[in-house]
Coordinates of C-alpha atoms in Angstrom, one line a residue:
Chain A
X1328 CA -42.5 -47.2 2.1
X1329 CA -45.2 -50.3 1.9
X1330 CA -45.8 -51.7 -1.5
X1331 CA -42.0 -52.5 -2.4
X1332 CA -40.3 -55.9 -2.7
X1333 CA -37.5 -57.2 -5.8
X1334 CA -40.9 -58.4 -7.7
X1335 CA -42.2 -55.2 -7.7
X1336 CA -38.7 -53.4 -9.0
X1337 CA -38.0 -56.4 -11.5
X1338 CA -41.4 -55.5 -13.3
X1339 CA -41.2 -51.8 -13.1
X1340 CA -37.8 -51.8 -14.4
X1341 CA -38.4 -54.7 -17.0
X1342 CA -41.4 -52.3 -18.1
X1343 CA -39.5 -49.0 -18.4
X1344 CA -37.0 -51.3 -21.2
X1345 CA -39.5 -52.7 -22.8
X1346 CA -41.9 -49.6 -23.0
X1347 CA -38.9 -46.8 -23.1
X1348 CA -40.0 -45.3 -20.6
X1349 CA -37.6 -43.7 -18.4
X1350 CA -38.6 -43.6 -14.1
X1351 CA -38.0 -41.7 -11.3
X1352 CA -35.6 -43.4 -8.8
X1353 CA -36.7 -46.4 -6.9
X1354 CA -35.0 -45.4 -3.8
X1355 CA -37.1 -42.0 -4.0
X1356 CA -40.0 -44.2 -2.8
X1357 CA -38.0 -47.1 -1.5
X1358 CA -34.9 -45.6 0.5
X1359 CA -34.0 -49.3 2.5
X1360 CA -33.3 -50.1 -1.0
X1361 CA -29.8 -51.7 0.1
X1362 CA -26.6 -53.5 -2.1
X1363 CA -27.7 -56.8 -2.2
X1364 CA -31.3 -56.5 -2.6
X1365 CA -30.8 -54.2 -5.5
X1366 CA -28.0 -57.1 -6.9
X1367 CA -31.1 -59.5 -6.2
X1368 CA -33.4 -57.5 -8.2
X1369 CA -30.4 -57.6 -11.4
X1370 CA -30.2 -61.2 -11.0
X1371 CA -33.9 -62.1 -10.9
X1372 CA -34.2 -59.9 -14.0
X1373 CA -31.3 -61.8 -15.7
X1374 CA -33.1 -64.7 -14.6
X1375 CA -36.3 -63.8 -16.5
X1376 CA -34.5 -62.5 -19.7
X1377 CA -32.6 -66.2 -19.6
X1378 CA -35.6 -67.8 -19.1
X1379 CA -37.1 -66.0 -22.3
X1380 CA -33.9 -67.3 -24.5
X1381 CA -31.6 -64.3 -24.0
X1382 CA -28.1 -66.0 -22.9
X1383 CA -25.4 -64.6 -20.8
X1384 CA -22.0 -63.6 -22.6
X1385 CA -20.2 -61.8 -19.8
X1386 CA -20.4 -58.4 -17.2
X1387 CA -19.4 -55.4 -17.0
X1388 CA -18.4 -53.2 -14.5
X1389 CA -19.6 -50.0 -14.3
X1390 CA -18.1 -46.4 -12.0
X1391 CA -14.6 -47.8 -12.1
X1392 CA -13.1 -44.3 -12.7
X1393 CA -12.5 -42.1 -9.7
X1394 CA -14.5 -39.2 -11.6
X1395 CA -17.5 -41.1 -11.4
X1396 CA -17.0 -42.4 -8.1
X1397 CA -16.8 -39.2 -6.9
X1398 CA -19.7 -37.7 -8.7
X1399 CA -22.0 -40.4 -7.2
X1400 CA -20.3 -40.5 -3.7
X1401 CA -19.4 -44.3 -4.0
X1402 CA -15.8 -45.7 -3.4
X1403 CA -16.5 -48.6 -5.0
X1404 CA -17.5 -49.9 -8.7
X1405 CA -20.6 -52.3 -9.6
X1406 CA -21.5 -55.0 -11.9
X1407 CA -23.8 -55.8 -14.9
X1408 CA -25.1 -58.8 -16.6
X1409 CA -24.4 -58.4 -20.2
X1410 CA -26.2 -60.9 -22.6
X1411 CA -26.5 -61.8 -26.3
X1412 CA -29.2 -59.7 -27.1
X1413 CA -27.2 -56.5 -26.2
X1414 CA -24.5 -57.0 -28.8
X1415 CA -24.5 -54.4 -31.8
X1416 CA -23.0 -55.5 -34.7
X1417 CA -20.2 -53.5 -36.4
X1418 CA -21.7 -50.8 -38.6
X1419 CA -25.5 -51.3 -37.4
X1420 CA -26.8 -47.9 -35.7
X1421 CA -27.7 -47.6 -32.0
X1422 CA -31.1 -48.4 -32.2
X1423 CA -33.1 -45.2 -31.0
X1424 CA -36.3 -47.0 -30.8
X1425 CA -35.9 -49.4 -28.7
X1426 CA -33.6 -46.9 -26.2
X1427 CA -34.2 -44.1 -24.1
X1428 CA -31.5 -41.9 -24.3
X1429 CA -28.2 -44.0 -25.1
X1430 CA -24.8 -42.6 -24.3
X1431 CA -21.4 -44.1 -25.5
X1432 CA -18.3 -44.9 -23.7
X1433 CA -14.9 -45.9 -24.8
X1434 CA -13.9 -49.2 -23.1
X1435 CA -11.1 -52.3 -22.2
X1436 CA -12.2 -55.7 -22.8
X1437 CA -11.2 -58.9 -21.7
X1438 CA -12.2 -62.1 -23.3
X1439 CA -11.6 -65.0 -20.5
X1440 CA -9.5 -68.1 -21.3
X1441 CA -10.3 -69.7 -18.8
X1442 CA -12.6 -69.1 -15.4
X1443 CA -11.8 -66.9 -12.8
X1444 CA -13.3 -67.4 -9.4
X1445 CA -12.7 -64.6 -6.5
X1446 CA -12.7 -63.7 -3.5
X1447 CA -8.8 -63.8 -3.8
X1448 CA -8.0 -62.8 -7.2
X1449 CA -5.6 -60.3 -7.9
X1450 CA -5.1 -58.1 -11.1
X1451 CA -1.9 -60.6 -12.2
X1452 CA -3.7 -63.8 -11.7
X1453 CA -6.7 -61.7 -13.4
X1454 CA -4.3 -61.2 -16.1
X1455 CA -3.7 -64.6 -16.6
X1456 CA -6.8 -65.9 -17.3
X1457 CA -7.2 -63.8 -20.2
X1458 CA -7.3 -64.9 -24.2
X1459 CA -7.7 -61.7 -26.0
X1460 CA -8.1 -58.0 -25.5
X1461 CA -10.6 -55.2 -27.2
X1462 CA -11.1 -52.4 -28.1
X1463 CA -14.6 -51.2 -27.8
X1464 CA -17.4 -48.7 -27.3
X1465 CA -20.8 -50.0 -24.6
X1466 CA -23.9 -48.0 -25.5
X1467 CA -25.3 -47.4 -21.3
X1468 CA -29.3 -46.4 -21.3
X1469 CA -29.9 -45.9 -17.5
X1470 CA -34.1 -46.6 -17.4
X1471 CA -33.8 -43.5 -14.7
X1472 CA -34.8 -40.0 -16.6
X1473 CA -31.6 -38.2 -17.1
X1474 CA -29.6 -40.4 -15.6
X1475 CA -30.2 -39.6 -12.0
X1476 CA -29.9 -42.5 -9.9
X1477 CA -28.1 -43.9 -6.5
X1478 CA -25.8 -46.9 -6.4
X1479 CA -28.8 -48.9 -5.5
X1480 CA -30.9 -47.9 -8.5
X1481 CA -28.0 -48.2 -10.8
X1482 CA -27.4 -51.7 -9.6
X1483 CA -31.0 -52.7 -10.1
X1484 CA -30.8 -51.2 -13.3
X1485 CA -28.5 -53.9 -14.6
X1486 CA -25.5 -50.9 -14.3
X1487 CA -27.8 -49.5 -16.9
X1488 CA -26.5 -51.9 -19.5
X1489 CA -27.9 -51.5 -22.8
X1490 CA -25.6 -52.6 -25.8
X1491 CA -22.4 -52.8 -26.8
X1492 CA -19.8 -53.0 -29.8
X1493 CA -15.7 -54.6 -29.8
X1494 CA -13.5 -53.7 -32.3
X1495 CA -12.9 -55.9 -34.5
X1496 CA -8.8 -57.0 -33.7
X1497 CA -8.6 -58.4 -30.0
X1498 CA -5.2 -59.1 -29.0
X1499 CA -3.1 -61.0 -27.1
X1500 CA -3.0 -59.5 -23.0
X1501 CA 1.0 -59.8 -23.3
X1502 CA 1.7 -57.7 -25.7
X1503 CA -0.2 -54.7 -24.4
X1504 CA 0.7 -51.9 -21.7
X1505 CA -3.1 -51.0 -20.8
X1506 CA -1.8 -48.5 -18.5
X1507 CA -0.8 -46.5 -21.0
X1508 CA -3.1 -47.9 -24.1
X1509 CA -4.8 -44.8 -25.0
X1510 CA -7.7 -43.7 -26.3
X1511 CA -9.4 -40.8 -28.6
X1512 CA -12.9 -40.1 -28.5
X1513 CA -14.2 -38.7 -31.8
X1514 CA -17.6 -37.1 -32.2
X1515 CA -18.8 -36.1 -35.5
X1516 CA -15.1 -35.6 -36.2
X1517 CA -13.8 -33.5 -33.5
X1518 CA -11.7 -35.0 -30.8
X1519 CA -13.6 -34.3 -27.4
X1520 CA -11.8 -36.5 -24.6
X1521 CA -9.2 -38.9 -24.1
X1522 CA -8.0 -41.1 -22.0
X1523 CA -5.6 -44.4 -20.8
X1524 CA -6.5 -47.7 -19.6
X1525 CA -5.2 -46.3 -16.3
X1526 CA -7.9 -44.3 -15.3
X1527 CA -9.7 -47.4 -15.1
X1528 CA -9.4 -49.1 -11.5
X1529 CA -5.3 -48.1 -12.2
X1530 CA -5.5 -50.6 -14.6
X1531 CA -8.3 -52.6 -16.4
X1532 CA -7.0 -55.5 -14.5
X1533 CA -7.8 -54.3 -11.5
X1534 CA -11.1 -54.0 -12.5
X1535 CA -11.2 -57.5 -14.1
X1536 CA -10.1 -58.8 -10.6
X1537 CA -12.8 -56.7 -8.8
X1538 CA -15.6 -58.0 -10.9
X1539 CA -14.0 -61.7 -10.2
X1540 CA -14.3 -61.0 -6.5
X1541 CA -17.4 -59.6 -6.2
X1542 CA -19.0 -62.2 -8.0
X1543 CA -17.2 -64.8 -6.2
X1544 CA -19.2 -62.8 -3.3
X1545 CA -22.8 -63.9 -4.5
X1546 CA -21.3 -67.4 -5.3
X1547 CA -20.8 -66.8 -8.7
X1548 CA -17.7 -67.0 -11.1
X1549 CA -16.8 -65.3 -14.1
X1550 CA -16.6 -68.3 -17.1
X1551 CA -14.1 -69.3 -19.5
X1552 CA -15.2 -67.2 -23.0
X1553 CA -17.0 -64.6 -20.9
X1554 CA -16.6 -61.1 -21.8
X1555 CA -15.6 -58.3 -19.3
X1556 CA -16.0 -55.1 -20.3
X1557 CA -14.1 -53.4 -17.9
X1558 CA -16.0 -49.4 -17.4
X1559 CA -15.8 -46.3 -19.4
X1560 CA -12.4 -44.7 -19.6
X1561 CA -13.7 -41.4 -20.1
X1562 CA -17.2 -39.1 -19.5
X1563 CA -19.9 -41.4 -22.1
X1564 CA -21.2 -38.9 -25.1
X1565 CA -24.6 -39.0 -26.1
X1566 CA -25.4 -40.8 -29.2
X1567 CA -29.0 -39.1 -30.0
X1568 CA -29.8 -39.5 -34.4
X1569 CA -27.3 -38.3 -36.3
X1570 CA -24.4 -38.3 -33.6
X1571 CA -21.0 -40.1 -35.0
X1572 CA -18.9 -41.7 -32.3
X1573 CA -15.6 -42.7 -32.6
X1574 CA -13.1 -44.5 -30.1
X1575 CA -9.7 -44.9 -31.6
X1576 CA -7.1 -46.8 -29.3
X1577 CA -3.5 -47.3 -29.5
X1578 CA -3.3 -50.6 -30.7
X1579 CA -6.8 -51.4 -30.2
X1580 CA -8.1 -50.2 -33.6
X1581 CA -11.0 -48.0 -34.2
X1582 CA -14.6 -48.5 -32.8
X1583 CA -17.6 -46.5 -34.6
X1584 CA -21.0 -46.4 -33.7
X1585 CA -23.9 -44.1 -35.2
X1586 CA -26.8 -42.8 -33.4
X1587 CA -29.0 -43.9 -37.1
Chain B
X1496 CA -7.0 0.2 -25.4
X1497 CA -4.3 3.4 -24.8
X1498 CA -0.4 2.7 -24.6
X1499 CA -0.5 4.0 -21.2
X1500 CA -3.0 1.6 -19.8
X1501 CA -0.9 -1.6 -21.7
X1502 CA 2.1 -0.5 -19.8
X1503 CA 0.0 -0.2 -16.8
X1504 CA -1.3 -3.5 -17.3
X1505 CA 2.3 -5.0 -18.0
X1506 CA 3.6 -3.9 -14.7
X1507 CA 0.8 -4.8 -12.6
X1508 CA 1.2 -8.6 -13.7
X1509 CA 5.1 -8.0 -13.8
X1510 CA 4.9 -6.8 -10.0
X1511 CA 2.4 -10.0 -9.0
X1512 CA 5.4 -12.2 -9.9
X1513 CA 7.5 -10.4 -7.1
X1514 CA 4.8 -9.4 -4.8
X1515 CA 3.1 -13.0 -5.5
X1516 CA -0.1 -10.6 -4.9
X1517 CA -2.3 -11.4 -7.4
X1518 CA -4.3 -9.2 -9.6
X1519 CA -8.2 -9.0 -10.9
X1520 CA -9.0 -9.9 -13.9
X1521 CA -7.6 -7.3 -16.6
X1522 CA -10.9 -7.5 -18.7
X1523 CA -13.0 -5.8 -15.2
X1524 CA -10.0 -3.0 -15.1
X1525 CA -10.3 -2.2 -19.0
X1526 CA -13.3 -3.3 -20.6
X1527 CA -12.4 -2.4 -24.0
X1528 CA -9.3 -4.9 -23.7
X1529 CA -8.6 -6.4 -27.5
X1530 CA -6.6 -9.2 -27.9
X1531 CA -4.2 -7.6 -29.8
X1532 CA -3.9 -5.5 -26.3
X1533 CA -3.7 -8.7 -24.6
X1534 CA -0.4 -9.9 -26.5
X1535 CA 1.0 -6.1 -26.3
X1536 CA 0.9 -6.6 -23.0
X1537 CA 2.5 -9.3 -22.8
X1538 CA 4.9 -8.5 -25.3
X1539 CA 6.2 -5.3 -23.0
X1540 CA 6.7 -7.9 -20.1
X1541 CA 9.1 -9.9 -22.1
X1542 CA 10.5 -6.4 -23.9
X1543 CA 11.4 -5.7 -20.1
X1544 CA 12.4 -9.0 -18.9
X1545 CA 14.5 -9.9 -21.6
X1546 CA 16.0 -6.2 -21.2
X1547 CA 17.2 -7.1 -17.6
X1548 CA 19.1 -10.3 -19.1
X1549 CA 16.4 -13.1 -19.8
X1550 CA 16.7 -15.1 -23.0
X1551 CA 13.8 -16.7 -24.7
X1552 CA 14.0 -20.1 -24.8
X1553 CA 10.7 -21.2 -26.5
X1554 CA 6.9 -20.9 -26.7
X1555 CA 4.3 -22.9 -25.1
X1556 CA 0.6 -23.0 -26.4
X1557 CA -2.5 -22.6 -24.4
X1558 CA -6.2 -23.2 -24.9
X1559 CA -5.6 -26.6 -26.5
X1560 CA -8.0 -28.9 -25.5
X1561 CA -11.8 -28.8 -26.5
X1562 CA -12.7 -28.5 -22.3
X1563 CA -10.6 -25.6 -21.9
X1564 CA -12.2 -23.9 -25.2
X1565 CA -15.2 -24.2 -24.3
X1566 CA -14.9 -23.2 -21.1
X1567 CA -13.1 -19.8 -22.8
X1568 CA -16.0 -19.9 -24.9
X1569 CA -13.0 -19.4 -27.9
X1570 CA -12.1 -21.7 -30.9
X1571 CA -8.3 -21.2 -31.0
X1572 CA -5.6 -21.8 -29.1
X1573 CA -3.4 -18.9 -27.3
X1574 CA 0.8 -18.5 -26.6
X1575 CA 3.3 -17.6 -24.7
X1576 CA 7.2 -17.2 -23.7
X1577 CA 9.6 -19.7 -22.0
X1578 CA 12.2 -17.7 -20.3
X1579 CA 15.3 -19.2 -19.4
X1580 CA 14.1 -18.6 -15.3
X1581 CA 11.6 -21.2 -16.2
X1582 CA 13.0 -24.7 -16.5
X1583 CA 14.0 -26.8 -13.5
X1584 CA 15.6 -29.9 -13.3
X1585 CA 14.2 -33.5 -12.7
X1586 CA 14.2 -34.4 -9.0
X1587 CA 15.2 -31.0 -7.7
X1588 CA 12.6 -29.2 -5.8
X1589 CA 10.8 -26.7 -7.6
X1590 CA 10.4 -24.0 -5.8
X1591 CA 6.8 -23.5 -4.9
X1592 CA 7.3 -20.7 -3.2
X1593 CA 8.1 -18.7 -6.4
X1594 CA 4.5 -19.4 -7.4
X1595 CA 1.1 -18.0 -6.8
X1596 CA -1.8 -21.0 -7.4
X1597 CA 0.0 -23.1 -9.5
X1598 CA -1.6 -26.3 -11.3
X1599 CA 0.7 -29.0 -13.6
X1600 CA 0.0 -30.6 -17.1
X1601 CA 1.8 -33.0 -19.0
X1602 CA 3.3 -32.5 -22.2
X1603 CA 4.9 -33.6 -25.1
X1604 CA 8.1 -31.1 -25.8
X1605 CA 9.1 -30.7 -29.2
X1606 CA 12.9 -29.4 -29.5
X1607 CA 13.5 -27.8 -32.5
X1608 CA 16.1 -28.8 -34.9
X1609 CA 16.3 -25.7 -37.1
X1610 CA 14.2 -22.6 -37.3
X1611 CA 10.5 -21.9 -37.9
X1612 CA 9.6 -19.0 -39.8
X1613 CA 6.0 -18.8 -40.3
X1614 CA 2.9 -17.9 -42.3
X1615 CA 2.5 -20.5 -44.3
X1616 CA 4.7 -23.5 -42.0
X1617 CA 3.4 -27.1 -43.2
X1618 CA 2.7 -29.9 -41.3
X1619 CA 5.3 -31.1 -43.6
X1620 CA 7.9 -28.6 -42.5
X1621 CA 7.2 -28.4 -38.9
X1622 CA 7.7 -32.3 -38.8
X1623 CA 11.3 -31.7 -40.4
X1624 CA 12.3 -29.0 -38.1
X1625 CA 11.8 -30.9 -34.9
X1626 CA 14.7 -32.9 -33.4
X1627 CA 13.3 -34.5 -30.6
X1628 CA 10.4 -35.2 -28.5
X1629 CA 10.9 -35.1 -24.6
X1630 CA 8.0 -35.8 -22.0
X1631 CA 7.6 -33.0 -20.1
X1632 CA 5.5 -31.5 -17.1
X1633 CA 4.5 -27.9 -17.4
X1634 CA 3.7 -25.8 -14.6
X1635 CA 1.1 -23.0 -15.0
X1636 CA 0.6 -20.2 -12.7
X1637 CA -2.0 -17.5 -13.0
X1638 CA -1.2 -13.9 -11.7
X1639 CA -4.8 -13.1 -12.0
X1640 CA -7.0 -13.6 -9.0
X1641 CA -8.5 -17.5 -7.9
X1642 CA -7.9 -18.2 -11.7
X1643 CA -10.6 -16.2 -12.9
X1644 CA -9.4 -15.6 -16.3
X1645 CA -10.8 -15.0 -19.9
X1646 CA -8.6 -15.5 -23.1
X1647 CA -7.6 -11.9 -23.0
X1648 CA -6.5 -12.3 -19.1
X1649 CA -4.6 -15.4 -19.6
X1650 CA -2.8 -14.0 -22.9
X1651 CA -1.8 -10.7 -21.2
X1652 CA -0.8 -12.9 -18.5
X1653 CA 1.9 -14.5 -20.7
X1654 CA -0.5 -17.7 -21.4
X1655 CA -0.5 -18.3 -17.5
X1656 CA 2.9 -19.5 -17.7
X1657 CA 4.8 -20.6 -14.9
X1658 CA 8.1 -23.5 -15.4
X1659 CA 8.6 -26.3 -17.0
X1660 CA 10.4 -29.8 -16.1
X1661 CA 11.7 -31.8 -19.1
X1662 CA 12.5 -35.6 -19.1
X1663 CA 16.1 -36.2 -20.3
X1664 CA 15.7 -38.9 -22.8
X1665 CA 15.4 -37.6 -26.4
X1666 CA 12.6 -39.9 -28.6
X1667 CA 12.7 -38.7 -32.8
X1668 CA 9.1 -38.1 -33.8
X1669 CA 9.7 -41.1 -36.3
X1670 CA 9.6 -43.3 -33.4
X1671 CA 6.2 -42.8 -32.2
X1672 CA 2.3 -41.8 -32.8
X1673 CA 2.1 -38.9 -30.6
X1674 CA -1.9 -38.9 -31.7
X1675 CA -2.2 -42.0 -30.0
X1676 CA 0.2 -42.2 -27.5
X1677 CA -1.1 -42.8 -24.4
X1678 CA -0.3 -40.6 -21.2
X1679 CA -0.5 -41.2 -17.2
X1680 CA -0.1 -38.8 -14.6
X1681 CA 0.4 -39.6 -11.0
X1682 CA 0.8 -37.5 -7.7
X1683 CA 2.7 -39.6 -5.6
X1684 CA 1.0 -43.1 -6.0
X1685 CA -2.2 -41.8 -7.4
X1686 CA -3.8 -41.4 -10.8
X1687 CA -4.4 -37.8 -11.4
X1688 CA -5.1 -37.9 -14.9
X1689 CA -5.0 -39.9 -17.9
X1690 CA -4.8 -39.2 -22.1
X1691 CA -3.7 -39.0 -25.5
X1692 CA -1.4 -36.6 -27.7
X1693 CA -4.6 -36.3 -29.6
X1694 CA -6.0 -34.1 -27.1
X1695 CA -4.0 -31.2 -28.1
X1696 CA -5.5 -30.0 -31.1
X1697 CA -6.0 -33.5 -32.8
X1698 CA -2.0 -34.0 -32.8
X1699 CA 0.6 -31.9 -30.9
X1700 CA 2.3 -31.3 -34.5
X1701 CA -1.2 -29.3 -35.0
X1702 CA -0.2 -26.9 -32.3
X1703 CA 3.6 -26.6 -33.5
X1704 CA 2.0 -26.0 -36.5
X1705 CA -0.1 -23.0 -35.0
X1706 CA 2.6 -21.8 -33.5
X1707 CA 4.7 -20.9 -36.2
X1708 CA 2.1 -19.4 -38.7
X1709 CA 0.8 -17.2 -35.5
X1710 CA 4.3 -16.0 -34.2
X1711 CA 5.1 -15.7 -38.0
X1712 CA 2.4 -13.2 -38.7
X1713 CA 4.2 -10.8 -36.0
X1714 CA 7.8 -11.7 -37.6
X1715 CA 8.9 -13.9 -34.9
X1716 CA 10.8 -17.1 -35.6
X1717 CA 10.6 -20.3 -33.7
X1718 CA 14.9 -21.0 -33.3
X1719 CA 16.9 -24.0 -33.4
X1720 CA 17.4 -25.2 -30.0
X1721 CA 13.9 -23.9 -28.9
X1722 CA 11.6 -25.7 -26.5
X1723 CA 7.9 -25.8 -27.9
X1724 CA 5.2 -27.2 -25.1
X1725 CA 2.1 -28.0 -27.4
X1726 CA -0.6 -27.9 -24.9
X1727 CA -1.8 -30.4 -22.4
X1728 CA -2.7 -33.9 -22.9
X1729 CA -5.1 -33.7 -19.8
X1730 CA -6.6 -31.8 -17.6
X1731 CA -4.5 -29.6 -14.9
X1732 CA -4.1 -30.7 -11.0
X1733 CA -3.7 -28.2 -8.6
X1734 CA -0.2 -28.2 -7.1
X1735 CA 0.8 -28.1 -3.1
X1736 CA 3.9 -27.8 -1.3
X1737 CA 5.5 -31.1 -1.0
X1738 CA 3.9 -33.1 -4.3
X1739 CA 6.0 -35.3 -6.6
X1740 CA 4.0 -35.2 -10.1
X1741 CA 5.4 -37.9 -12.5
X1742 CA 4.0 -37.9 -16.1
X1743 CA 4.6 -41.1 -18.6
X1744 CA 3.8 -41.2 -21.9
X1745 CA 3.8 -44.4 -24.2
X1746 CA 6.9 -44.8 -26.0
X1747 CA 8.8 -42.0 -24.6
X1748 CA 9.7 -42.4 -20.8
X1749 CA 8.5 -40.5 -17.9
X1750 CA 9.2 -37.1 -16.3
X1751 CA 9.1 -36.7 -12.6
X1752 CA 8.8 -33.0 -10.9
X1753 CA 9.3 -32.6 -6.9
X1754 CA 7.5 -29.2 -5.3
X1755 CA 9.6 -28.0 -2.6
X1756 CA 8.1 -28.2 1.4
X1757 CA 8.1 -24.2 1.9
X1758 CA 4.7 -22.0 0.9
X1759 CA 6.9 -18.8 1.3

């Protein structure tokens, strides 16, 4: 289809944020939409978000459970840019107006040491770059309406990163089995899924290793005090007004957010 | 729902066991099916096992997990009996011949201490009656056609029961958080599923709890020595000739069951 180029995707998609307005998806009308033209269009939106005083704080990964994978016919998980102006502060509500139709998912995360620079890394030397571990709970918004989207889209879409919230304890990587480091998801008081680190790549290093190579792919390296939030452990739960969601971990501590 | 029909019911799913035939649903042969029919009629197919020389070694609870409710479109949870025919041993082959469509589940086992005698059964009470925990993988069977059941189907149906494999090393309850202990369970080398003790019923002790108070109201006892599954901690993965499941639970171990090769 004539008329489409990264320009043209960066401003639609910039536009659907800004103006909540949710699209259909780009590869309806653009189907040579491929990988790396789609990781262009994240970038050059990063780029302009950057350039307007938003800074970069970490990724995220996003489809790193098999479930999802399957569901969206992918084998393989993507990356998001996450920056400063996506961070929720404990106890603040998800912000309904300025989001189309946020969801929650309970999550791993890794705060970096030091860098990590793939191809080549593997979840132990992953491991070992990393200064604390959290608990936490990232609030996706795809810009597509209902969520319907191919891995192209998605990736434009930033891996329809919207915000995010850590519990408040992060602990040291060494003292934690995140295979088996659980967690309960709690809506308005009822448990309604749980999880372990484990259905996470195997183990939320792997995925911290992944997101290391794949960035190392485009040239790029994951930086020392970077955070990686490393994909939803279970199905995400919308959080429309009046929704309560809970994530309790094992030894992660508690994450709340509130849909206002 | 006649006495006739219950019996007629009871040996129908009593013969699917031998003829490994199974049946359709119960609730398309008798409508008016109640589920006070549905545990007569489960009832009569442990009144006759147990009269051919099984013993009753515990309960397992069904229903437990807000996915499975929901897709019962119930709010409670449902039982039934462990007969001595059902528990294998670690690392020897189950015999998946002996089995219709059977799916696994992982659980936390609670081995009673001293008795239960419900209504009225605490929290409190049900905590100080359990010895040990084991980790332990349930398998569940369905004598009802392609699994097409509804509660009353899978309670006449003695809670689609089917064996059980328990790990050997004994944990106190003291000794961990089973609402937040953390469970993976792998086929082979694979993830199959993931979760938390939570999932059943907020905390397994929720479903001992159950349990007791239910049985209780029919004058049954839960005895010293029992084995109580509690429900699943996620959801069930069909089983095939050949599979190695192995379940591992934080702070408890891990339980490995091996299918045998042969379908028949």
């Amino acid at each position: 289809m004539a008329g489409w180029d990264v320009e043209r995707a960066v401003g639609v998609l910039m536009a659907a944020e800004a103006d909540r307005r949710d699209l259909e998806p780009i590869t309806d009308e653009w189907p040579d939409l491929d990988l790396a033209t789609a990781y262009a269009v994240q970038d050059e939106v990063l780029r302009r978000k950057v350039a307007a005083g938003e800074r970069v704080v970490g990724v995220k990964l996003g489809l790193t459970s098999r479930a999802k994978q399957q569901r969206m016919g992918v084998d393989s998980p993507l990356t998001g840019w996450l920056t400063d102006a996506m961070v929720l502060p404990t106890g603040a509500p998800v912000p309904q107006d300025e989001l189309i139709h946020p969801r929650a998912e309970p999550e791993i995360a890794f705060v970096l040491g030091r860098p990590l620079a793939g191809p080549g890394v593997t979840a132990a030397t992953a491991m070992a770059a990393v200064d604390r571990v959290y608990g936490g709970l990232e609030i996706i918004d795809s810009r597509y309406r209902d969520f319907r989207f191919t891995l192209p889209d998605v990736v434009a879409d930033n891996a329809s990163s919207a915000r995010f919230v850590l519990g408040a304890m992060g602990l040291p990587p060494d003292r934690l089995d995140l295979a088996l480091e659980a967690v309960l998801v709690e809506v308005g008081g009822a448990i309604v899924d749980s999880a372990t680190g484990a259905a996470v790549q195997g183990h939320p290093a792997e995925a911290l290793a992944l997101a290391a190579n794949d960035l190392g792919r485009r040239g790029l390296r994951l930086e020392a005090g970077w955070l990686v939030l490393t994909g939803g452990m279970t199905d995400a739960v919308p959080v429309s007004p009046g929704a309560k969601v809970a994530a309790h971990f094992t030894s992660l501590g508690s994450v709340t957010v509130s849909g206002g | 729902m006649d006495a006739v029909s219950q019996a007629e019911a009871a040996a129908a799913l009593l013969e699917a066991y031998t003829t490994r035939v199974p049946i359709e649903p119960l609730r398309d042969t008798y409508p008016d099916l109640t589920l006070a029919d549905s545990y007569e009629i489960q009832l009569l197919q442990m009144r006759r096992r147990v009269a051919d020389g099984a013993r009753v070694l515990g309960h397992k609870v069904g229903l437990t997990s807000p996915v499975m409710q929901k897709q019962m479109g119930v709010d409670q949870p449902d039982y039934g009996h462990l007969l001595d025919d059902m528990f294998f041993l670690e690392h020897l082959p189950v015999p998946t011949a002996a089995y219709l469509q059977p799916r696994i589940e992982p659980e936390v086992a609670f081995v009673l201490r001293r008795p239960l005698r419900g209504p009225g059964v605490t929290v409190a009470e049900a905590i100080a009656a359990v010895d040990f925990v084991l980790p332990a993988l349930e398998i569940i069977d369905s004598r009802i056609r392609d699994w097409k059941i509804g509660i009353l189907d899978t309670i006449a149906d003695n809670a689609s029961s089917g064996g059980v494999v328990l790990g050997s090393r004994p944990t106190p309850l003291s000794a961990v958080d089973l609402r937040l202990a953390g469970c993976v369970l792998h086929r082979g080398g694979d993830v199959v599923g993931t979760g938390a003790g939570g999932a059943v019923l907020g905390s397994p002790i929720t479903s001992l709890v159950w349990l007791a108070n239910t049985v209780g109201e029919r004058g049954v006892a839960l005895e010293a020595g029992h084995v109580v599954l509690p429900g699943s901690v996620t959801a069930s993965v069909p089983v095939a000739p050949g599979d190695a499941f192995t379940a591992t639970f934080a702070g408890l171990g891990s339980v490995t069951a091996r299918f045998s090769e042969e379908t028949s």
